[in-house]
């Protein structure tokens, strides 16, 4: 029988609002996915309790508990496999993965970044947009590759930068767009996988 759904794991480091947006969208009966678990590299991440409130398995795997980056990544990989994850979504996960880990998830590893990539890779994107005087800003969902915020773009959402905008107002407006963009982009990816089988 043809597969109709894919297992999604979400990796976070913080408040987890994009994780919640993904989980809520995926919970709709016609969304072809299931969230199998949430991993945080930060035991204090607010998103861990939000995931539990949604009935999702949530686990902290802090880097400090492991001797090396490789051992930490191996523990994450083991957990993802235990959950039978098929797609991994980074949602505010603040650590870079090795090329070796990324190779475990060909075309199945995606991230959301708060800028219109390739502009403004890295941190403090809202401030950098203001400093540059850019007329527009937004967010990008892209495949994860070894270079930070460098993988091919799956989808973008744009907002206009208005006179008087601050880091806070841009953060809020971009986040509203991200919460729609990420579920839409993930669905695009899953539909393509399911159509190919
Ligand atoms: C989002 O703006 C996302 O684009 C970036 O980190 C932020 C995470 O926010 N990678 P949250 O934890 O999902 O609320």
mmCIF file with all atom_site columns, N, CA, C and O and ligand atoms in Angstrom, residues 12-21 47 90-94 111-115 125-126 138-140 149 171 174-175 178-179 182, ligand 1:
data_model
loop_
_atom_site.group_PDB
_atom_site.id
_atom_site.type_symbol
_atom_site.label_atom_id
_atom_site.label_alt_id
_atom_site.label_comp_id
_atom_site.label_asym_id
_atom_site.label_entity_id
_atom_site.label_seq_id
_atom_site.pdbx_PDB_ins_code
_atom_site.Cartn_x
_atom_site.Cartn_y
_atom_site.Cartn_z
_atom_site.occupancy
_atom_site.B_iso_or_equiv
_atom_site.pdbx_formal_charge
_atom_site.auth_seq_id
_atom_site.auth_comp_id
_atom_site.auth_asym_id
_atom_site.auth_atom_id
_atom_site.pdbx_PDB_model_num
ATOM   1   N N  . UNK A 1 12  ? 14.989 21.632 18.723 1.00 0.00 ? 12  UNK A N  1
ATOM   2   C CA . UNK A 1 12  ? 14.859 23.009 19.212 1.00 0.00 ? 12  UNK A CA 1
ATOM   3   C C  . UNK A 1 12  ? 16.000 23.314 20.199 1.00 0.00 ? 12  UNK A C  1
ATOM   4   O O  . UNK A 1 12  ? 16.667 22.402 20.702 1.00 0.00 ? 12  UNK A O  1
ATOM   5   N N  . UNK A 1 13  ? 16.136 24.608 20.491 1.00 0.00 ? 13  UNK A N  1
ATOM   6   C CA . UNK A 1 13  ? 17.027 25.012 21.592 1.00 0.00 ? 13  UNK A CA 1
ATOM   7   C C  . UNK A 1 13  ? 16.328 25.949 22.560 1.00 0.00 ? 13  UNK A C  1
ATOM   8   O O  . UNK A 1 13  ? 16.866 26.237 23.631 1.00 0.00 ? 13  UNK A O  1
ATOM   9   N N  . UNK A 1 14  ? 15.176 26.500 22.173 1.00 0.00 ? 14  UNK A N  1
ATOM   10  C CA . UNK A 1 14  ? 14.595 27.581 22.977 1.00 0.00 ? 14  UNK A CA 1
ATOM   11  C C  . UNK A 1 14  ? 13.100 27.511 23.141 1.00 0.00 ? 14  UNK A C  1
ATOM   12  O O  . UNK A 1 14  ? 12.537 26.475 23.456 1.00 0.00 ? 14  UNK A O  1
ATOM   13  N N  . UNK A 1 15  ? 12.448 28.683 22.828 1.00 0.00 ? 15  UNK A N  1
ATOM   14  C CA . UNK A 1 15  ? 11.020 28.802 23.188 1.00 0.00 ? 15  UNK A CA 1
ATOM   15  C C  . UNK A 1 15  ? 10.120 27.890 22.364 1.00 0.00 ? 15  UNK A C  1
ATOM   16  O O  . UNK A 1 15  ? 9.018  27.545 22.787 1.00 0.00 ? 15  UNK A O  1
ATOM   17  N N  . UNK A 1 16  ? 10.527 27.541 21.146 1.00 0.00 ? 16  UNK A N  1
ATOM   18  C CA . UNK A 1 16  ? 9.801  26.503 20.400 1.00 0.00 ? 16  UNK A CA 1
ATOM   19  C C  . UNK A 1 16  ? 8.509  26.934 19.739 1.00 0.00 ? 16  UNK A C  1
ATOM   20  O O  . UNK A 1 16  ? 7.645  26.100 19.470 1.00 0.00 ? 16  UNK A O  1
ATOM   21  N N  . UNK A 1 17  ? 8.382  28.240 19.409 1.00 0.00 ? 17  UNK A N  1
ATOM   22  C CA . UNK A 1 17  ? 7.108  28.639 18.790 1.00 0.00 ? 17  UNK A CA 1
ATOM   23  C C  . UNK A 1 17  ? 6.948  28.047 17.389 1.00 0.00 ? 17  UNK A C  1
ATOM   24  O O  . UNK A 1 17  ? 5.828  27.714 16.985 1.00 0.00 ? 17  UNK A O  1
ATOM   25  N N  . UNK A 1 18  ? 8.038  27.888 16.655 1.00 0.00 ? 18  UNK A N  1
ATOM   26  C CA . UNK A 1 18  ? 7.917  27.245 15.333 1.00 0.00 ? 18  UNK A CA 1
ATOM   27  C C  . UNK A 1 18  ? 7.612  25.756 15.473 1.00 0.00 ? 18  UNK A C  1
ATOM   28  O O  . UNK A 1 18  ? 6.882  25.193 14.659 1.00 0.00 ? 18  UNK A O  1
ATOM   29  N N  . UNK A 1 19  ? 8.160  25.125 16.485 1.00 0.00 ? 19  UNK A N  1
ATOM   30  C CA . UNK A 1 19  ? 7.838  23.714 16.758 1.00 0.00 ? 19  UNK A CA 1
ATOM   31  C C  . UNK A 1 19  ? 6.342  23.557 17.017 1.00 0.00 ? 19  UNK A C  1
ATOM   32  O O  . UNK A 1 19  ? 5.690  22.659 16.490 1.00 0.00 ? 19  UNK A O  1
ATOM   33  N N  . UNK A 1 20  ? 5.788  24.477 17.831 1.00 0.00 ? 20  UNK A N  1
ATOM   34  C CA . UNK A 1 20  ? 4.350  24.407 18.143 1.00 0.00 ? 20  UNK A CA 1
ATOM   35  C C  . UNK A 1 20  ? 3.527  24.629 16.867 1.00 0.00 ? 20  UNK A C  1
ATOM   36  O O  . UNK A 1 20  ? 2.549  23.916 16.614 1.00 0.00 ? 20  UNK A O  1
ATOM   37  N N  . UNK A 1 21  ? 3.949  25.603 16.054 1.00 0.00 ? 21  UNK A N  1
ATOM   38  C CA . UNK A 1 21  ? 3.211  25.863 14.803 1.00 0.00 ? 21  UNK A CA 1
ATOM   39  C C  . UNK A 1 21  ? 3.235  24.639 13.901 1.00 0.00 ? 21  UNK A C  1
ATOM   40  O O  . UNK A 1 21  ? 2.220  24.262 13.300 1.00 0.00 ? 21  UNK A O  1
ATOM   41  N N  . UNK A 1 47  ? 10.367 25.190 24.935 1.00 0.00 ? 47  UNK A N  1
ATOM   42  C CA . UNK A 1 47  ? 9.648  24.346 23.977 1.00 0.00 ? 47  UNK A CA 1
ATOM   43  C C  . UNK A 1 47  ? 9.451  22.914 24.453 1.00 0.00 ? 47  UNK A C  1
ATOM   44  O O  . UNK A 1 47  ? 8.526  22.233 23.998 1.00 0.00 ? 47  UNK A O  1
ATOM   45  N N  . UNK A 1 90  ? 14.755 21.514 11.910 1.00 0.00 ? 90  UNK A N  1
ATOM   46  C CA . UNK A 1 90  ? 15.370 22.377 12.920 1.00 0.00 ? 90  UNK A CA 1
ATOM   47  C C  . UNK A 1 90  ? 14.459 23.583 13.112 1.00 0.00 ? 90  UNK A C  1
ATOM   48  O O  . UNK A 1 90  ? 14.043 24.214 12.135 1.00 0.00 ? 90  UNK A O  1
ATOM   49  N N  . UNK A 1 91  ? 14.142 23.892 14.369 1.00 0.00 ? 91  UNK A N  1
ATOM   50  C CA . UNK A 1 91  ? 13.258 25.026 14.652 1.00 0.00 ? 91  UNK A CA 1
ATOM   51  C C  . UNK A 1 91  ? 13.858 25.811 15.808 1.00 0.00 ? 91  UNK A C  1
ATOM   52  O O  . UNK A 1 91  ? 13.561 25.557 16.965 1.00 0.00 ? 91  UNK A O  1
ATOM   53  N N  . UNK A 1 92  ? 14.778 26.728 15.454 1.00 0.00 ? 92  UNK A N  1
ATOM   54  C CA . UNK A 1 92  ? 15.470 27.470 16.491 1.00 0.00 ? 92  UNK A CA 1
ATOM   55  C C  . UNK A 1 92  ? 16.510 26.607 17.190 1.00 0.00 ? 92  UNK A C  1
ATOM   56  O O  . UNK A 1 92  ? 16.792 26.827 18.375 1.00 0.00 ? 92  UNK A O  1
ATOM   57  N N  . UNK A 1 93  ? 17.086 25.648 16.476 1.00 0.00 ? 93  UNK A N  1
ATOM   58  C CA . UNK A 1 93  ? 18.160 24.812 17.043 1.00 0.00 ? 93  UNK A CA 1
ATOM   59  C C  . UNK A 1 93  ? 19.476 25.551 16.795 1.00 0.00 ? 93  UNK A C  1
ATOM   60  O O  . UNK A 1 93  ? 19.810 25.867 15.655 1.00 0.00 ? 93  UNK A O  1
ATOM   61  N N  . UNK A 1 94  ? 20.214 25.850 17.883 1.00 0.00 ? 94  UNK A N  1
ATOM   62  C CA . UNK A 1 94  ? 21.302 26.821 17.794 1.00 0.00 ? 94  UNK A CA 1
ATOM   63  C C  . UNK A 1 94  ? 22.694 26.199 17.653 1.00 0.00 ? 94  UNK A C  1
ATOM   64  O O  . UNK A 1 94  ? 23.690 26.821 18.018 1.00 0.00 ? 94  UNK A O  1
ATOM   65  N N  . UNK A 1 111 ? 15.625 23.521 7.780  1.00 0.00 ? 111 UNK A N  1
ATOM   66  C CA . UNK A 1 111 ? 15.779 24.547 8.818  1.00 0.00 ? 111 UNK A CA 1
ATOM   67  C C  . UNK A 1 111 ? 14.944 25.771 8.444  1.00 0.00 ? 111 UNK A C  1
ATOM   68  O O  . UNK A 1 111 ? 14.651 25.986 7.263  1.00 0.00 ? 111 UNK A O  1
ATOM   69  N N  . UNK A 1 112 ? 14.565 26.546 9.449  1.00 0.00 ? 112 UNK A N  1
ATOM   70  C CA . UNK A 1 112 ? 13.942 27.852 9.175  1.00 0.00 ? 112 UNK A CA 1
ATOM   71  C C  . UNK A 1 112 ? 14.867 28.933 9.703  1.00 0.00 ? 112 UNK A C  1
ATOM   72  O O  . UNK A 1 112 ? 15.392 28.835 10.826 1.00 0.00 ? 112 UNK A O  1
ATOM   73  N N  . UNK A 1 113 ? 15.089 29.945 8.870  1.00 0.00 ? 113 UNK A N  1
ATOM   74  C CA . UNK A 1 113 ? 16.033 31.019 9.218  1.00 0.00 ? 113 UNK A CA 1
ATOM   75  C C  . UNK A 1 113 ? 15.344 32.367 8.996  1.00 0.00 ? 113 UNK A C  1
ATOM   76  O O  . UNK A 1 113 ? 14.730 32.585 7.943  1.00 0.00 ? 113 UNK A O  1
ATOM   77  N N  . UNK A 1 114 ? 15.482 33.306 9.969  1.00 0.00 ? 114 UNK A N  1
ATOM   78  C CA . UNK A 1 114 ? 14.743 34.558 9.856  1.00 0.00 ? 114 UNK A CA 1
ATOM   79  C C  . UNK A 1 114 ? 15.422 35.610 8.988  1.00 0.00 ? 114 UNK A C  1
ATOM   80  O O  . UNK A 1 114 ? 15.770 36.695 9.452  1.00 0.00 ? 114 UNK A O  1
ATOM   81  N N  . UNK A 1 115 ? 15.590 35.294 7.712  1.00 0.00 ? 115 UNK A N  1
ATOM   82  C CA . UNK A 1 115 ? 16.015 36.297 6.727  1.00 0.00 ? 115 UNK A CA 1
ATOM   83  C C  . UNK A 1 115 ? 15.679 35.748 5.347  1.00 0.00 ? 115 UNK A C  1
ATOM   84  O O  . UNK A 1 115 ? 15.364 34.568 5.195  1.00 0.00 ? 115 UNK A O  1
ATOM   85  N N  . UNK A 1 125 ? 19.619 38.811 12.612 1.00 0.00 ? 125 UNK A N  1
ATOM   86  C CA . UNK A 1 125 ? 19.198 39.173 11.251 1.00 0.00 ? 125 UNK A CA 1
ATOM   87  C C  . UNK A 1 125 ? 18.334 40.437 11.235 1.00 0.00 ? 125 UNK A C  1
ATOM   88  O O  . UNK A 1 125 ? 18.428 41.238 10.313 1.00 0.00 ? 125 UNK A O  1
ATOM   89  N N  . UNK A 1 126 ? 17.478 40.605 12.257 1.00 0.00 ? 126 UNK A N  1
ATOM   90  C CA . UNK A 1 126 ? 16.559 41.755 12.223 1.00 0.00 ? 126 UNK A CA 1
ATOM   91  C C  . UNK A 1 126 ? 17.345 43.068 12.329 1.00 0.00 ? 126 UNK A C  1
ATOM   92  O O  . UNK A 1 126 ? 17.096 44.019 11.591 1.00 0.00 ? 126 UNK A O  1
ATOM   93  N N  . UNK A 1 138 ? 12.199 38.887 5.862  1.00 0.00 ? 138 UNK A N  1
ATOM   94  C CA . UNK A 1 138 ? 11.358 37.700 5.836  1.00 0.00 ? 138 UNK A CA 1
ATOM   95  C C  . UNK A 1 138 ? 12.040 36.499 6.426  1.00 0.00 ? 138 UNK A C  1
ATOM   96  O O  . UNK A 1 138 ? 12.902 36.624 7.305  1.00 0.00 ? 138 UNK A O  1
ATOM   97  N N  . UNK A 1 139 ? 11.642 35.343 5.937  1.00 0.00 ? 139 UNK A N  1
ATOM   98  C CA . UNK A 1 139 ? 12.134 34.090 6.487  1.00 0.00 ? 139 UNK A CA 1
ATOM   99  C C  . UNK A 1 139 ? 12.266 33.068 5.368  1.00 0.00 ? 139 UNK A C  1
ATOM   100 O O  . UNK A 1 139 ? 11.573 33.153 4.349  1.00 0.00 ? 139 UNK A O  1
ATOM   101 N N  . UNK A 1 140 ? 13.157 32.104 5.597  1.00 0.00 ? 140 UNK A N  1
ATOM   102 C CA . UNK A 1 140 ? 13.451 31.095 4.580  1.00 0.00 ? 140 UNK A CA 1
ATOM   103 C C  . UNK A 1 140 ? 13.445 29.708 5.201  1.00 0.00 ? 140 UNK A C  1
ATOM   104 O O  . UNK A 1 140 ? 14.059 29.497 6.250  1.00 0.00 ? 140 UNK A O  1
ATOM   105 N N  . UNK A 1 149 ? 23.327 28.027 7.148  1.00 0.00 ? 149 UNK A N  1
ATOM   106 C CA . UNK A 1 149 ? 22.241 28.735 6.444  1.00 0.00 ? 149 UNK A CA 1
ATOM   107 C C  . UNK A 1 149 ? 22.488 28.804 4.939  1.00 0.00 ? 149 UNK A C  1
ATOM   108 O O  . UNK A 1 149 ? 22.165 29.791 4.283  1.00 0.00 ? 149 UNK A O  1
ATOM   109 N N  . UNK A 1 171 ? 10.862 41.204 14.604 1.00 0.00 ? 171 UNK A N  1
ATOM   110 C CA . UNK A 1 171 ? 10.837 39.843 15.162 1.00 0.00 ? 171 UNK A CA 1
ATOM   111 C C  . UNK A 1 171 ? 9.399  39.323 15.173 1.00 0.00 ? 171 UNK A C  1
ATOM   112 O O  . UNK A 1 171 ? 9.121  38.202 14.729 1.00 0.00 ? 171 UNK A O  1
ATOM   113 N N  . UNK A 1 174 ? 7.958  38.808 11.509 1.00 0.00 ? 174 UNK A N  1
ATOM   114 C CA . UNK A 1 174 ? 8.586  37.668 10.819 1.00 0.00 ? 174 UNK A CA 1
ATOM   115 C C  . UNK A 1 174 ? 8.085  36.360 11.433 1.00 0.00 ? 174 UNK A C  1
ATOM   116 O O  . UNK A 1 174 ? 7.782  35.399 10.718 1.00 0.00 ? 174 UNK A O  1
ATOM   117 N N  . UNK A 1 175 ? 7.959  36.344 12.758 1.00 0.00 ? 175 UNK A N  1
ATOM   118 C CA . UNK A 1 175 ? 7.518  35.117 13.435 1.00 0.00 ? 175 UNK A CA 1
ATOM   119 C C  . UNK A 1 175 ? 6.108  34.706 12.982 1.00 0.00 ? 175 UNK A C  1
ATOM   120 O O  . UNK A 1 175 ? 5.845  33.515 12.747 1.00 0.00 ? 175 UNK A O  1
ATOM   121 N N  . UNK A 1 178 ? 6.601  33.058 9.806  1.00 0.00 ? 178 UNK A N  1
ATOM   122 C CA . UNK A 1 178 ? 7.284  31.762 9.946  1.00 0.00 ? 178 UNK A CA 1
ATOM   123 C C  . UNK A 1 178 ? 6.308  30.662 10.340 1.00 0.00 ? 178 UNK A C  1
ATOM   124 O O  . UNK A 1 178 ? 6.421  29.536 9.874  1.00 0.00 ? 178 UNK A O  1
ATOM   125 N N  . UNK A 1 179 ? 5.353  31.036 11.194 1.00 0.00 ? 179 UNK A N  1
ATOM   126 C CA . UNK A 1 179 ? 4.427  30.006 11.687 1.00 0.00 ? 179 UNK A CA 1
ATOM   127 C C  . UNK A 1 179 ? 3.516  29.485 10.581 1.00 0.00 ? 179 UNK A C  1
ATOM   128 O O  . UNK A 1 179 ? 2.963  28.391 10.701 1.00 0.00 ? 179 UNK A O  1
ATOM   129 N N  . UNK A 1 182 ? 6.561  27.554 7.704  1.00 0.00 ? 182 UNK A N  1
ATOM   130 C CA . UNK A 1 182 ? 7.238  26.272 7.968  1.00 0.00 ? 182 UNK A CA 1
ATOM   131 C C  . UNK A 1 182 ? 6.319  25.074 7.679  1.00 0.00 ? 182 UNK A C  1
ATOM   132 O O  . UNK A 1 182 ? 6.717  24.151 6.960  1.00 0.00 ? 182 UNK A O  1
HETATM 133 C C1 . LIG B 2 .   ? 13.006 31.640 14.553 1.00 0.00 ? 1   LIG B C1 1
HETATM 134 O O1 . LIG B 2 .   ? 12.971 32.990 14.186 1.00 0.00 ? 1   LIG B O1 1
HETATM 135 C C2 . LIG B 2 .   ? 13.756 30.828 13.530 1.00 0.00 ? 1   LIG B C2 1
HETATM 136 O O2 . LIG B 2 .   ? 13.695 31.324 12.237 1.00 0.00 ? 1   LIG B O2 1
HETATM 137 C C3 . LIG B 2 .   ? 15.180 30.890 14.005 1.00 0.00 ? 1   LIG B C3 1
HETATM 138 O O3 . LIG B 2 .   ? 15.098 30.924 15.411 1.00 0.00 ? 1   LIG B O3 1
HETATM 139 C C4 . LIG B 2 .   ? 13.824 31.405 15.811 1.00 0.00 ? 1   LIG B C4 1
HETATM 140 C C5 . LIG B 2 .   ? 13.246 30.348 16.672 1.00 0.00 ? 1   LIG B C5 1
HETATM 141 O O4 . LIG B 2 .   ? 12.090 30.748 17.354 1.00 0.00 ? 1   LIG B O4 1
HETATM 142 N N1 . LIG B 2 .   ? 15.968 29.815 13.462 1.00 0.00 ? 1   LIG B N1 1
HETATM 143 P P1 . LIG B 2 .   ? 11.210 29.679 18.093 1.00 0.00 ? 1   LIG B P1 1
HETATM 144 O O5 . LIG B 2 .   ? 12.085 28.965 19.114 1.00 0.00 ? 1   LIG B O5 1
HETATM 145 O O6 . LIG B 2 .   ? 10.669 28.732 17.066 1.00 0.00 ? 1   LIG B O6 1
HETATM 146 O O7 . LIG B 2 .   ? 10.122 30.466 18.751 1.00 0.00 ? 1   LIG B O7 1
#
